[in-house]
CSV table of C-alpha atoms and ligand atoms in Angstrom, one decimal:
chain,number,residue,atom,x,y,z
A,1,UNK,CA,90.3,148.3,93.2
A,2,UNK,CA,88.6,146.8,96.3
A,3,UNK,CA,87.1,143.6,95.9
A,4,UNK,CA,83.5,144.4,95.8
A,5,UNK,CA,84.6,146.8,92.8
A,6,UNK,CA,86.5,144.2,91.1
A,7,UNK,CA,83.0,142.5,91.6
A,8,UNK,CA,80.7,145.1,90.0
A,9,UNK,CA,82.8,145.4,86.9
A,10,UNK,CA,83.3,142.3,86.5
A,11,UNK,CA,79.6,141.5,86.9
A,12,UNK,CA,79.1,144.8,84.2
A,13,UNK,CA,80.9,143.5,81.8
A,14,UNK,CA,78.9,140.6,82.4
A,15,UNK,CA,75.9,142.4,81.6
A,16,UNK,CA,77.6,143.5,78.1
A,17,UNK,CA,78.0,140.5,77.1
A,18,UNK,CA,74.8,139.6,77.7
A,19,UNK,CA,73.8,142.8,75.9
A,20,UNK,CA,75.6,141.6,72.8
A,21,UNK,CA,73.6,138.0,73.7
A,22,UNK,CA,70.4,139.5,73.0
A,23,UNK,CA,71.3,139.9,69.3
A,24,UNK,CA,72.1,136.5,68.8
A,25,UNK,CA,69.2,134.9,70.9
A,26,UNK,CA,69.2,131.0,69.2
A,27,UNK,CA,73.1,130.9,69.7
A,28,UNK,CA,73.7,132.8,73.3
A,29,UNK,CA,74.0,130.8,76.4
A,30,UNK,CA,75.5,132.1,79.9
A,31,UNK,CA,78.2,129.8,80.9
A,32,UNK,CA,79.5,130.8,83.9
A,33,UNK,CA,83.3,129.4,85.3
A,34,UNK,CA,84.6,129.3,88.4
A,35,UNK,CA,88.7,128.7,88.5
A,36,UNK,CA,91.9,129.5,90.4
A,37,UNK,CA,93.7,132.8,90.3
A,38,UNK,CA,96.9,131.5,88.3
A,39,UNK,CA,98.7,135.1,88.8
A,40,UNK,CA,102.3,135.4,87.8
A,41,UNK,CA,102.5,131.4,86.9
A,42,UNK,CA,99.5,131.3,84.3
A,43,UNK,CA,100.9,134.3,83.2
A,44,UNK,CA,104.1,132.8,82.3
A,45,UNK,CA,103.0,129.3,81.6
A,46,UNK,CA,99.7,129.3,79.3
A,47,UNK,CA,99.5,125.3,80.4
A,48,UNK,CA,97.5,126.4,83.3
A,49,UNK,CA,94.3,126.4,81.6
A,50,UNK,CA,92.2,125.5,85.1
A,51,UNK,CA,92.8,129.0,86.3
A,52,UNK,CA,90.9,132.6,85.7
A,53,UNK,CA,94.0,134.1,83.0
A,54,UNK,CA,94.0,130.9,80.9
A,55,UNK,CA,90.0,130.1,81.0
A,56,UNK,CA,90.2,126.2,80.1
A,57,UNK,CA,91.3,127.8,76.7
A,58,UNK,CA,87.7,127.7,75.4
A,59,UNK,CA,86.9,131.4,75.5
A,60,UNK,CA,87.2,132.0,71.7
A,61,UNK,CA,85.7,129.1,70.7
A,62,UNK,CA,82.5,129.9,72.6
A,63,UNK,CA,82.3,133.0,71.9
A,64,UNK,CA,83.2,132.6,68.1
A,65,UNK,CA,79.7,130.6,68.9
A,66,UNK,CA,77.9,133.8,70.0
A,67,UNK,CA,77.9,132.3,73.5
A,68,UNK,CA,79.3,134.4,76.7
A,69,UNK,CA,81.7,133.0,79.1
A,70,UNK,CA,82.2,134.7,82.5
A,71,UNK,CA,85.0,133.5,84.4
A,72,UNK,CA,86.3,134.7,87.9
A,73,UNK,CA,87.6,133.4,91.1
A,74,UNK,CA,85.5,135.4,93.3
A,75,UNK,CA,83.3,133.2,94.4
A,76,UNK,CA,81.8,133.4,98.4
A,77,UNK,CA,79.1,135.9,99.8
A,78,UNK,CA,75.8,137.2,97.8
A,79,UNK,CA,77.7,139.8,95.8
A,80,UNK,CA,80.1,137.6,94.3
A,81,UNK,CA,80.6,137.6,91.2
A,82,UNK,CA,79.8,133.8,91.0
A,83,UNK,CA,76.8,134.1,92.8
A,84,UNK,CA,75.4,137.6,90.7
A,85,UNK,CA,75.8,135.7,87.4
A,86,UNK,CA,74.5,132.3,89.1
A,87,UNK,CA,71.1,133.8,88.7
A,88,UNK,CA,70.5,133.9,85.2
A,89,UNK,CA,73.9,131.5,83.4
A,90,UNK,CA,73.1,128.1,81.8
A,91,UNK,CA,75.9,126.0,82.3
A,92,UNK,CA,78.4,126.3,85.4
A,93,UNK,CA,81.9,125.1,85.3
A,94,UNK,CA,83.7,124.7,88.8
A,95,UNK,CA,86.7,123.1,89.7
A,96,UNK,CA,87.1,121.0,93.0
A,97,UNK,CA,90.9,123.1,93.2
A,98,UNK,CA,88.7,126.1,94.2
A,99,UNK,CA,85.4,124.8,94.7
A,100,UNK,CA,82.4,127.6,93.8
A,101,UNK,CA,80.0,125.6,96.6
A,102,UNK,CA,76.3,125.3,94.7
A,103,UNK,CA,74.9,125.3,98.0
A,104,UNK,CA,70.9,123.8,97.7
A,105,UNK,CA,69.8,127.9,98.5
A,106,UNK,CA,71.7,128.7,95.2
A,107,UNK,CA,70.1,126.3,93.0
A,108,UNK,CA,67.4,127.6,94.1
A,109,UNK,CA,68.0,130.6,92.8
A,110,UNK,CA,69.9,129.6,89.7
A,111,UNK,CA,66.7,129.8,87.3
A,112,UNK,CA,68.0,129.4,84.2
A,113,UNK,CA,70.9,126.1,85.2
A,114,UNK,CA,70.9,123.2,83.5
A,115,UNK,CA,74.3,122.1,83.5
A,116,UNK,CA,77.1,121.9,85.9
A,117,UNK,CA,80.6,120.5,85.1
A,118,UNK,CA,83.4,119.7,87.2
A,119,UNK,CA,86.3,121.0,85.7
A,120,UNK,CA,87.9,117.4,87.0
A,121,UNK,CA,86.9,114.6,89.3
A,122,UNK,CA,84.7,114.6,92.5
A,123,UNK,CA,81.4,116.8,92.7
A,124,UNK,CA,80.8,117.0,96.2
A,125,UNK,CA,80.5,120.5,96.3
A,126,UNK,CA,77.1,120.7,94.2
A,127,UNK,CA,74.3,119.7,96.2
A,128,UNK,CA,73.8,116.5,94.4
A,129,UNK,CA,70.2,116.0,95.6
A,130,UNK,CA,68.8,119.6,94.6
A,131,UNK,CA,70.4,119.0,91.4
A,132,UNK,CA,68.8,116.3,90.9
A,133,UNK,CA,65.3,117.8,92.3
A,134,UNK,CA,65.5,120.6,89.6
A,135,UNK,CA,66.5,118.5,87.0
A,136,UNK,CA,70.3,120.0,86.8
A,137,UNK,CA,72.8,117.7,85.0
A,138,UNK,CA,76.2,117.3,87.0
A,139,UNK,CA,78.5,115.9,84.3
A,140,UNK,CA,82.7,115.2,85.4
A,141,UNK,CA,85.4,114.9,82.7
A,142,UNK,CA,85.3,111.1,84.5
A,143,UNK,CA,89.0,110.1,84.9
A,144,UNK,CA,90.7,113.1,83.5
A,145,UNK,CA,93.0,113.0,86.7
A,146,UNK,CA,92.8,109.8,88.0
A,147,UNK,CA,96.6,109.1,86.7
A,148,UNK,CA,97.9,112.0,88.5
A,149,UNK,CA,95.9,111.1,91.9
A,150,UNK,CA,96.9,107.8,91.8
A,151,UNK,CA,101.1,108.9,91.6
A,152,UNK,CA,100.4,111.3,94.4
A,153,UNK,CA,98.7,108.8,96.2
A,154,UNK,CA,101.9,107.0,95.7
A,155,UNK,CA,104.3,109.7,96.6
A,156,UNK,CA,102.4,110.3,99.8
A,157,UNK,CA,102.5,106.7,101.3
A,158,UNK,CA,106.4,106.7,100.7
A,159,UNK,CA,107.1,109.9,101.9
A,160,UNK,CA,105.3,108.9,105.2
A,161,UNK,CA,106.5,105.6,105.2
A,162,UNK,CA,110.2,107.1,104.6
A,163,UNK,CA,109.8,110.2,106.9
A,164,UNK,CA,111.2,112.2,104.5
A,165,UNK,CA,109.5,115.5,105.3
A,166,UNK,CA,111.8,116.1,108.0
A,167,UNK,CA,114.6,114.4,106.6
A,168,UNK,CA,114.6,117.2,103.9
A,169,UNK,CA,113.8,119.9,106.7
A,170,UNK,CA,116.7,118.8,108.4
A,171,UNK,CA,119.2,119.3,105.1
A,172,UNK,CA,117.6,122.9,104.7
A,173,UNK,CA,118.2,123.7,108.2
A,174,UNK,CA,122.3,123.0,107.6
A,175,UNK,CA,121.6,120.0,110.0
A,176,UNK,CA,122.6,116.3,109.3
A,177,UNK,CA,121.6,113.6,112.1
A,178,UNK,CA,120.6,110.6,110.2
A,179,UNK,CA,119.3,108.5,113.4
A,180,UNK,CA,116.6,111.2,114.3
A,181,UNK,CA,115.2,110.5,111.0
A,182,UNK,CA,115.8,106.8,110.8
A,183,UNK,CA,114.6,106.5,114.0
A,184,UNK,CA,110.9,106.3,112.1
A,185,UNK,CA,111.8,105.7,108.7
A,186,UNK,CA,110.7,102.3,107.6
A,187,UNK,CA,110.7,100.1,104.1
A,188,UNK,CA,106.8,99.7,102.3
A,189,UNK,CA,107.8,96.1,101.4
A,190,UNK,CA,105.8,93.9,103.8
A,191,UNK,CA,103.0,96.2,104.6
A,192,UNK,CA,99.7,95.6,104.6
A,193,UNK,CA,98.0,98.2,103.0
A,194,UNK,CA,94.3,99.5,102.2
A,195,UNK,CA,92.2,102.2,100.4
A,196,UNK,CA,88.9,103.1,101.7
A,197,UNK,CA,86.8,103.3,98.2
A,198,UNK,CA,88.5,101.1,95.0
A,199,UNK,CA,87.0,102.7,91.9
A,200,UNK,CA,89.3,103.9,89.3
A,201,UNK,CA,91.5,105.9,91.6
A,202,UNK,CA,91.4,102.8,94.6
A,203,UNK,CA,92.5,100.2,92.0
A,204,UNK,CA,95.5,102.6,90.2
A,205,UNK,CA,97.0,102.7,93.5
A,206,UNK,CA,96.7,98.7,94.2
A,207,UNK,CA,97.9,98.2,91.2
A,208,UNK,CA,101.0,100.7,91.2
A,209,UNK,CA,101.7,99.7,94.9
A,210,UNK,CA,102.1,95.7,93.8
A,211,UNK,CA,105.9,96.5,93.0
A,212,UNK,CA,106.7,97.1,96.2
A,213,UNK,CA,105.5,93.9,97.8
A,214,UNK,CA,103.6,94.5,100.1
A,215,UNK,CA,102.1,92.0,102.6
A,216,UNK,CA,98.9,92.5,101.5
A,217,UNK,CA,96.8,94.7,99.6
A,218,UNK,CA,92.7,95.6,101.3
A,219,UNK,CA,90.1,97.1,100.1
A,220,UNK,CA,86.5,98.5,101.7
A,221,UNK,CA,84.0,99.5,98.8
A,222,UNK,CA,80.3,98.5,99.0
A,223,UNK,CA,80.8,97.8,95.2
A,224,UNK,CA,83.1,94.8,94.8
A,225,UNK,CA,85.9,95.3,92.4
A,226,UNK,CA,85.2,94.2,88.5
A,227,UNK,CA,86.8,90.5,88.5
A,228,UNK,CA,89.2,91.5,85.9
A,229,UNK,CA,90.8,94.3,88.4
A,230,UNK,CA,91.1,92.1,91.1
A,231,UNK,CA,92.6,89.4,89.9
A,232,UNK,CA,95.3,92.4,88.3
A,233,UNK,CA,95.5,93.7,92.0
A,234,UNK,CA,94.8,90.9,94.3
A,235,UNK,CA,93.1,92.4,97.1
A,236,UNK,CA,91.1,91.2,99.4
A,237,UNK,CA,88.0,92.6,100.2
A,238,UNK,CA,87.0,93.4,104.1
A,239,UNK,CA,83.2,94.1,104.3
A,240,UNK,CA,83.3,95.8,107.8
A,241,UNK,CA,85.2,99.2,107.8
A,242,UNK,CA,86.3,98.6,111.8
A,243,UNK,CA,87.8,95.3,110.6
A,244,UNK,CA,89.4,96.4,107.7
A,245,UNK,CA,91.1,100.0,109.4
A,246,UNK,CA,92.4,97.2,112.2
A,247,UNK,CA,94.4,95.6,109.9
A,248,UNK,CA,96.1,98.0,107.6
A,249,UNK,CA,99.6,99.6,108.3
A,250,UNK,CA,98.9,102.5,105.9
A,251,UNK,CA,95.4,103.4,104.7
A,252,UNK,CA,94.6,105.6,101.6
A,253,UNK,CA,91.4,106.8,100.8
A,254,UNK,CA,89.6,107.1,97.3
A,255,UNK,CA,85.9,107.4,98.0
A,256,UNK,CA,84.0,110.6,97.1
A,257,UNK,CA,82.7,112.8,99.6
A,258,UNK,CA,78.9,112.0,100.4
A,259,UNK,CA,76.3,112.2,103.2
A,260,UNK,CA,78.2,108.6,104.2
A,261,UNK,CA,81.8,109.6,103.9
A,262,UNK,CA,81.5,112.6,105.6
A,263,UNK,CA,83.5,112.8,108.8
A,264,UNK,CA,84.3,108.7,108.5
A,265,UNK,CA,87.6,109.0,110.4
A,266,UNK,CA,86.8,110.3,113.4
A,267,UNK,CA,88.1,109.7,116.9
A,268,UNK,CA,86.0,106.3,117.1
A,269,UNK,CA,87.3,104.9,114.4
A,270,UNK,CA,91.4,106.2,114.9
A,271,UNK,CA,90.6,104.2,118.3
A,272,UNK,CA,90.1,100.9,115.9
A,273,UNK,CA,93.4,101.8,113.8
A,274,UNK,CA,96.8,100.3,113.9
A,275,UNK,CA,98.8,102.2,116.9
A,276,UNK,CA,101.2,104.0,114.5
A,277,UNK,CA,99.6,104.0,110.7
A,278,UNK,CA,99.3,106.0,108.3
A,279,UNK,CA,96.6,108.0,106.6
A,280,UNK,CA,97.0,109.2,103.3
A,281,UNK,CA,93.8,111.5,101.9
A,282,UNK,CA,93.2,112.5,98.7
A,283,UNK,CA,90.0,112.2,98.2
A,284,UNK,CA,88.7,115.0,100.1
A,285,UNK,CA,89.2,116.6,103.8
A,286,UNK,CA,86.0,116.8,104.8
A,287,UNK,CA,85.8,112.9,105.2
A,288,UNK,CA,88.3,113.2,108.2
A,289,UNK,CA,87.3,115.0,111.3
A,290,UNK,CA,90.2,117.4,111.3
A,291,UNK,CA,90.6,117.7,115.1
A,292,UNK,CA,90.1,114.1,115.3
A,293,UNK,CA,92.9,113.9,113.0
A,294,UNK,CA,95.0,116.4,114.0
A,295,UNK,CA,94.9,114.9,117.7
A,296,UNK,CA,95.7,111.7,116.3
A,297,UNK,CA,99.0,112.8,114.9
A,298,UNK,CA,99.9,114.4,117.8
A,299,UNK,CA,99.4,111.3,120.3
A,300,UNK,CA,100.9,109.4,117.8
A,301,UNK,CA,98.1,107.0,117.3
A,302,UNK,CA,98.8,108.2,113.6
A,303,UNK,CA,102.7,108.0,113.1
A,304,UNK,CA,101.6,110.6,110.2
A,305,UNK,CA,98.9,111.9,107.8
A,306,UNK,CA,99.0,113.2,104.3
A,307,UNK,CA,97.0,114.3,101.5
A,308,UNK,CA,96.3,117.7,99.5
A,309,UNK,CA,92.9,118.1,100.2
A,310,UNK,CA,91.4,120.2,103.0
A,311,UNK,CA,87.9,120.7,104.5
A,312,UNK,CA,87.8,124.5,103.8
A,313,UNK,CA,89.4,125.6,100.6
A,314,UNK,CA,91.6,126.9,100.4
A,315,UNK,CA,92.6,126.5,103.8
A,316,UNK,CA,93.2,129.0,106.2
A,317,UNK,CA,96.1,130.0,107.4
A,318,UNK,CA,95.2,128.6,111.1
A,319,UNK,CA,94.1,125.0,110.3
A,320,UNK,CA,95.4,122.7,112.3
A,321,UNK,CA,96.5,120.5,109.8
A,322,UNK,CA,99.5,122.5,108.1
A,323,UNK,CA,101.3,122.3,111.4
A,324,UNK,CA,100.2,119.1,113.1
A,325,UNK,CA,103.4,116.7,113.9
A,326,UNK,CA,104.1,113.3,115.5
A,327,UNK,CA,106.1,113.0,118.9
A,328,UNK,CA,109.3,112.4,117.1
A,329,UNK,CA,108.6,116.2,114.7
A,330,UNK,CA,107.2,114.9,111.4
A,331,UNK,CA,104.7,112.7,109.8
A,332,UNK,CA,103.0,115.5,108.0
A,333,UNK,CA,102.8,115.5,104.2
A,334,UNK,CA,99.7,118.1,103.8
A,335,UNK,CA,100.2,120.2,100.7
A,336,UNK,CA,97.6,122.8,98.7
A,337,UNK,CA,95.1,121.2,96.6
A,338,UNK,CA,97.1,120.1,93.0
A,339,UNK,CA,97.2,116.4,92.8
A,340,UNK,CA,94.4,116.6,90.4
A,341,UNK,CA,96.1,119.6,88.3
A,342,UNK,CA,99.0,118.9,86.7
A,343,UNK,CA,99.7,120.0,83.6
A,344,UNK,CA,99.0,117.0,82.4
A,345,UNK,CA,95.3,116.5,84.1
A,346,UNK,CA,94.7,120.1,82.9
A,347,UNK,CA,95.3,119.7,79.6
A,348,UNK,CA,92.8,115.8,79.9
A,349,UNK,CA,90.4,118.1,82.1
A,350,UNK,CA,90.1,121.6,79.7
A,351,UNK,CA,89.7,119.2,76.9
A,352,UNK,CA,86.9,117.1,78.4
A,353,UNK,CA,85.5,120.3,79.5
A,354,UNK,CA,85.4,121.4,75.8
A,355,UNK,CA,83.7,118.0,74.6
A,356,UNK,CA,81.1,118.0,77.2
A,357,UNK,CA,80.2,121.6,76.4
A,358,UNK,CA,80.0,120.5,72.5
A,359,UNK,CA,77.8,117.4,73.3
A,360,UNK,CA,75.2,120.0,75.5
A,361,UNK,CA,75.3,122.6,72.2
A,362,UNK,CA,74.9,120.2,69.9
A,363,UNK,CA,72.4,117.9,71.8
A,364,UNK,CA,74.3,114.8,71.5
A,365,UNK,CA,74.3,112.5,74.1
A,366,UNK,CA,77.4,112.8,76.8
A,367,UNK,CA,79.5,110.2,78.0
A,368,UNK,CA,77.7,107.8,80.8
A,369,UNK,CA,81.1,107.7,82.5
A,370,UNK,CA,81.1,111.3,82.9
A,371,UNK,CA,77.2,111.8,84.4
A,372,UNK,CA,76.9,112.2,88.0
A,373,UNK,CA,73.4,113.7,87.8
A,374,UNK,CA,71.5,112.7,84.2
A,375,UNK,CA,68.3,114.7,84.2
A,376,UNK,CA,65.6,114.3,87.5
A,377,UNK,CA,68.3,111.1,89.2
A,378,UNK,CA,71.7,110.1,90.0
A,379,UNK,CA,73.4,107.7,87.4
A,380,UNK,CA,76.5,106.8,89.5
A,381,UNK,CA,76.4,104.4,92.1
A,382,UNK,CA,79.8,106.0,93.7
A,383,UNK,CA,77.7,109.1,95.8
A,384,UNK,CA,76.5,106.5,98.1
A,385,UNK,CA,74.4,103.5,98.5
A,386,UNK,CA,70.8,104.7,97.1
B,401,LIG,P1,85.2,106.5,91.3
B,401,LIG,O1,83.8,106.9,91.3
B,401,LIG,O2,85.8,105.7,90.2
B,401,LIG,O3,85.4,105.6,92.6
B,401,LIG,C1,84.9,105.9,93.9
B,401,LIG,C2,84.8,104.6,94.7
B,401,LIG,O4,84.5,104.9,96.0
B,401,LIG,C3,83.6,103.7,94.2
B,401,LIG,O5,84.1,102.4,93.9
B,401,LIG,C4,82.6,103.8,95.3
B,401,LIG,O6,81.8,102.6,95.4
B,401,LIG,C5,83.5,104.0,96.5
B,401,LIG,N1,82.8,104.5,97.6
B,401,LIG,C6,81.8,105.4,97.7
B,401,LIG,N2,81.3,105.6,98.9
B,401,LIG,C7,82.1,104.7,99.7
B,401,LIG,C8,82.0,104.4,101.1
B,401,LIG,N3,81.2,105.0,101.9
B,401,LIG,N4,82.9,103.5,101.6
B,401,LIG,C9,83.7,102.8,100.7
B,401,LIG,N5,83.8,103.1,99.4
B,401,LIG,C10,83.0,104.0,98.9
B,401,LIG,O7,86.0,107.8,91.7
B,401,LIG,P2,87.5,108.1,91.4
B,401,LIG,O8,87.8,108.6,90.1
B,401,LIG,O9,88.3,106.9,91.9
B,401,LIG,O10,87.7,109.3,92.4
B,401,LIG,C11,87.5,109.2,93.8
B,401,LIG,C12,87.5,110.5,94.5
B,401,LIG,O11,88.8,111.1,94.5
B,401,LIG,C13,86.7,111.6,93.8
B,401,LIG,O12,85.3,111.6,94.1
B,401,LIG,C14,87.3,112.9,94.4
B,401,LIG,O13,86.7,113.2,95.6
B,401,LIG,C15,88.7,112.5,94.6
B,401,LIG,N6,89.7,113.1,93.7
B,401,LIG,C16,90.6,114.0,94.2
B,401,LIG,C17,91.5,114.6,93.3
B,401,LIG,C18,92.5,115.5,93.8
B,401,LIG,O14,93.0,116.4,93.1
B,401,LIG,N7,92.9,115.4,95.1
B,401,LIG,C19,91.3,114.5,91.8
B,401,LIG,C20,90.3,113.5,91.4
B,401,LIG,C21,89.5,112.9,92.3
């Protein structure tokens, strides 16, 4: 079946259901999800609930509630199935993993929305402000999968730090030449090291990368950390971002993506970095200039950069980022998009999910933790200084 058939009868089955909907008018609402294709692995292992098979594992329970519940993966161009149910479904789910954009154009044409949640953390791919214009809610299962950021986080810095990337490419190759890996393999002890936003995310890592003792630990937030976290973490706070990228041997960034995050690292800043730091991004691509980057790694100015997330998702098959190296052959640690879904952040995020949906139902208030967008403003001060 081609892709725009797969479409239409996916889309006509839609219209069944909402056929059946009519019958039950006080109880029906269109909830419309947007998720990975598992394939094969969701298949095998029903854990997988962020993807199209496994559906968050909600689709009996709202339908036992007379609601319907589309779900596909297809989500770009006019005749997707995303953006044909878009136009009349009352709540959206979308995952950042495999982001369905709601562009300001499609709220626009999203009539009957009054609800989107983010399958996870980080919402940056809702027009925030139209949202808020048309009185849309933007609701997050708030730190569903900060635990499992916060380890990758970890994992990235050391395997950078380490150079293990091609340290393990080496083994695989039948190779063994330990000094052209421990030629740039180095100990975290005695670093100094920073995150770019120190929310919850920012402060897990401070706190899990105390062990190691570093030098120092910075941070650069507009919002100063609560008291009680920074004396846990002690890190010092550097007001001016120039200042604070000067001084750090390895950076990570935790902020969200917003109109002043986006495309932060850029050339003129990696001009102000340490000759030879790291970058570590989890947070999301699009707040690195990916040539900038890329360029960066490949003059060495970065001695490497890793993360999991990418400014197009998912990424294609060109980007310069799955095969930018150092001089010396590594310091790249890019994978796909899953620090956020583990089985263990699915299973926190599908059930949030769940609880938000029940609290919208039932007309009980939600969780002020997990609003982004209440009704007509923003209630989180982390989408930028307004
Ligand atoms: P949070 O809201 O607890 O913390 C974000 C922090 O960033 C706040 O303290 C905020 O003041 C700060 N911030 C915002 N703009 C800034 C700026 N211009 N400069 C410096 N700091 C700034 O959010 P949380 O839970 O820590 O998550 C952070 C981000 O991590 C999410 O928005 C999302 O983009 C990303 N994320 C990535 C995941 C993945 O799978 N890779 C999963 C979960 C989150």
């Amino acid at each position: 079946m081609s892709l725009l058939n797969a479409s239409t009868a996916a889309f006509k089955r839609g219209i069944a259901s909402s056929a059946l909907r009519a019958q039950a008018p006080n109880r029906g609402m269109k909830v419309l999800a947007v998720l990975y294709k598992g394939g094969e692995a969701a298949k095998q292992e029903p854990r997988l609930l962020g993807t199209v098979e496994n559906q968050l594992g909600i689709r009996e329970w709202l339908e036992s509630q007379g609601h319907e519940y589309i779900v596909t993966d297809d989500k770009e161009g006019p005749n997707s199935v995303f953006q044909q149910h878009l136009k009349d479904a009352e709540i959206l789910i979308t995952t950042p993993f495999h982001p369905g954009y709601l562009t300001r154009e499609l709220v626009d044409k999203a009539k009957n929305l009054k609800v989107c949640v983010t399958a996870g953390v980080g919402s940056d791919h809702i027009d925030l402000d139209a949202a808020v214009e048309k009185d849309i809610q933007v609701l997050e299962v708030t730190g569903s999968n900060v635990v499992s950021v916060a380890e990758q986080v970890m994992m990235n810095i050391l395997l950078l730090v380490r150079n293990f990337v091609p340290a393990h490419e080496m083994i695989q190759r039948g190779e063994w030449q330990v000094s052209d890996i421990a030629r740039n393999a180095y100990d975290l002890e005695g670093k100094v090291i920073g995150t770019l936003g120190a929310g919850r995310i920012g402060s897990l890592v401070l706190e899990r990368l105390q062990p190691f003792n570093p030098k120092e630990l910075l941070y650069y937030d507009y919002s100063p950390l609560r008291s009680d976290v920074a004396a846990k973490v002690r890190a010092r706070r550097v007001e001016d971002l120039k200042e604070f990228v000067s001084q750090c041997d390895i950076i990570t960034i935790n902020a969200p993506l917003h109109e002043g995050t986006k495309g932060l690292i850029n050339a003129d800043l990696l001009k102000h970095f340490k000759k030879g730091a790291w970058l570590v991004n989890t947070a999301r691509g699009a707040i690195c200039n990916t040539e900038d980057v890329a360029a960066a790694v490949e003059s060495g100015q970065l001695n490497g950069y890793a993360g999991d997330v990418w400014n197009i998702q998912p990424a294609p098959k060109d980007h310069p980022w799955r095969y930018m190296k150092n001089p010396l052959g590594g310091g790249n640690g890019m994978t796909p998009h899953y620090s956020g879904t583990t089985l263990d952040a699915q299973a926190r995020y599908a059930a949030g999910t769940k609880q938000i949906l029940e609290n919208y139902f039932k007309g009980k208030p939600q969780e002020p933790a997990n609003i982004i967008v209440g009704v007509g403003k923003y209630e989180t001060k982390s989408y930028g200084q307004r």
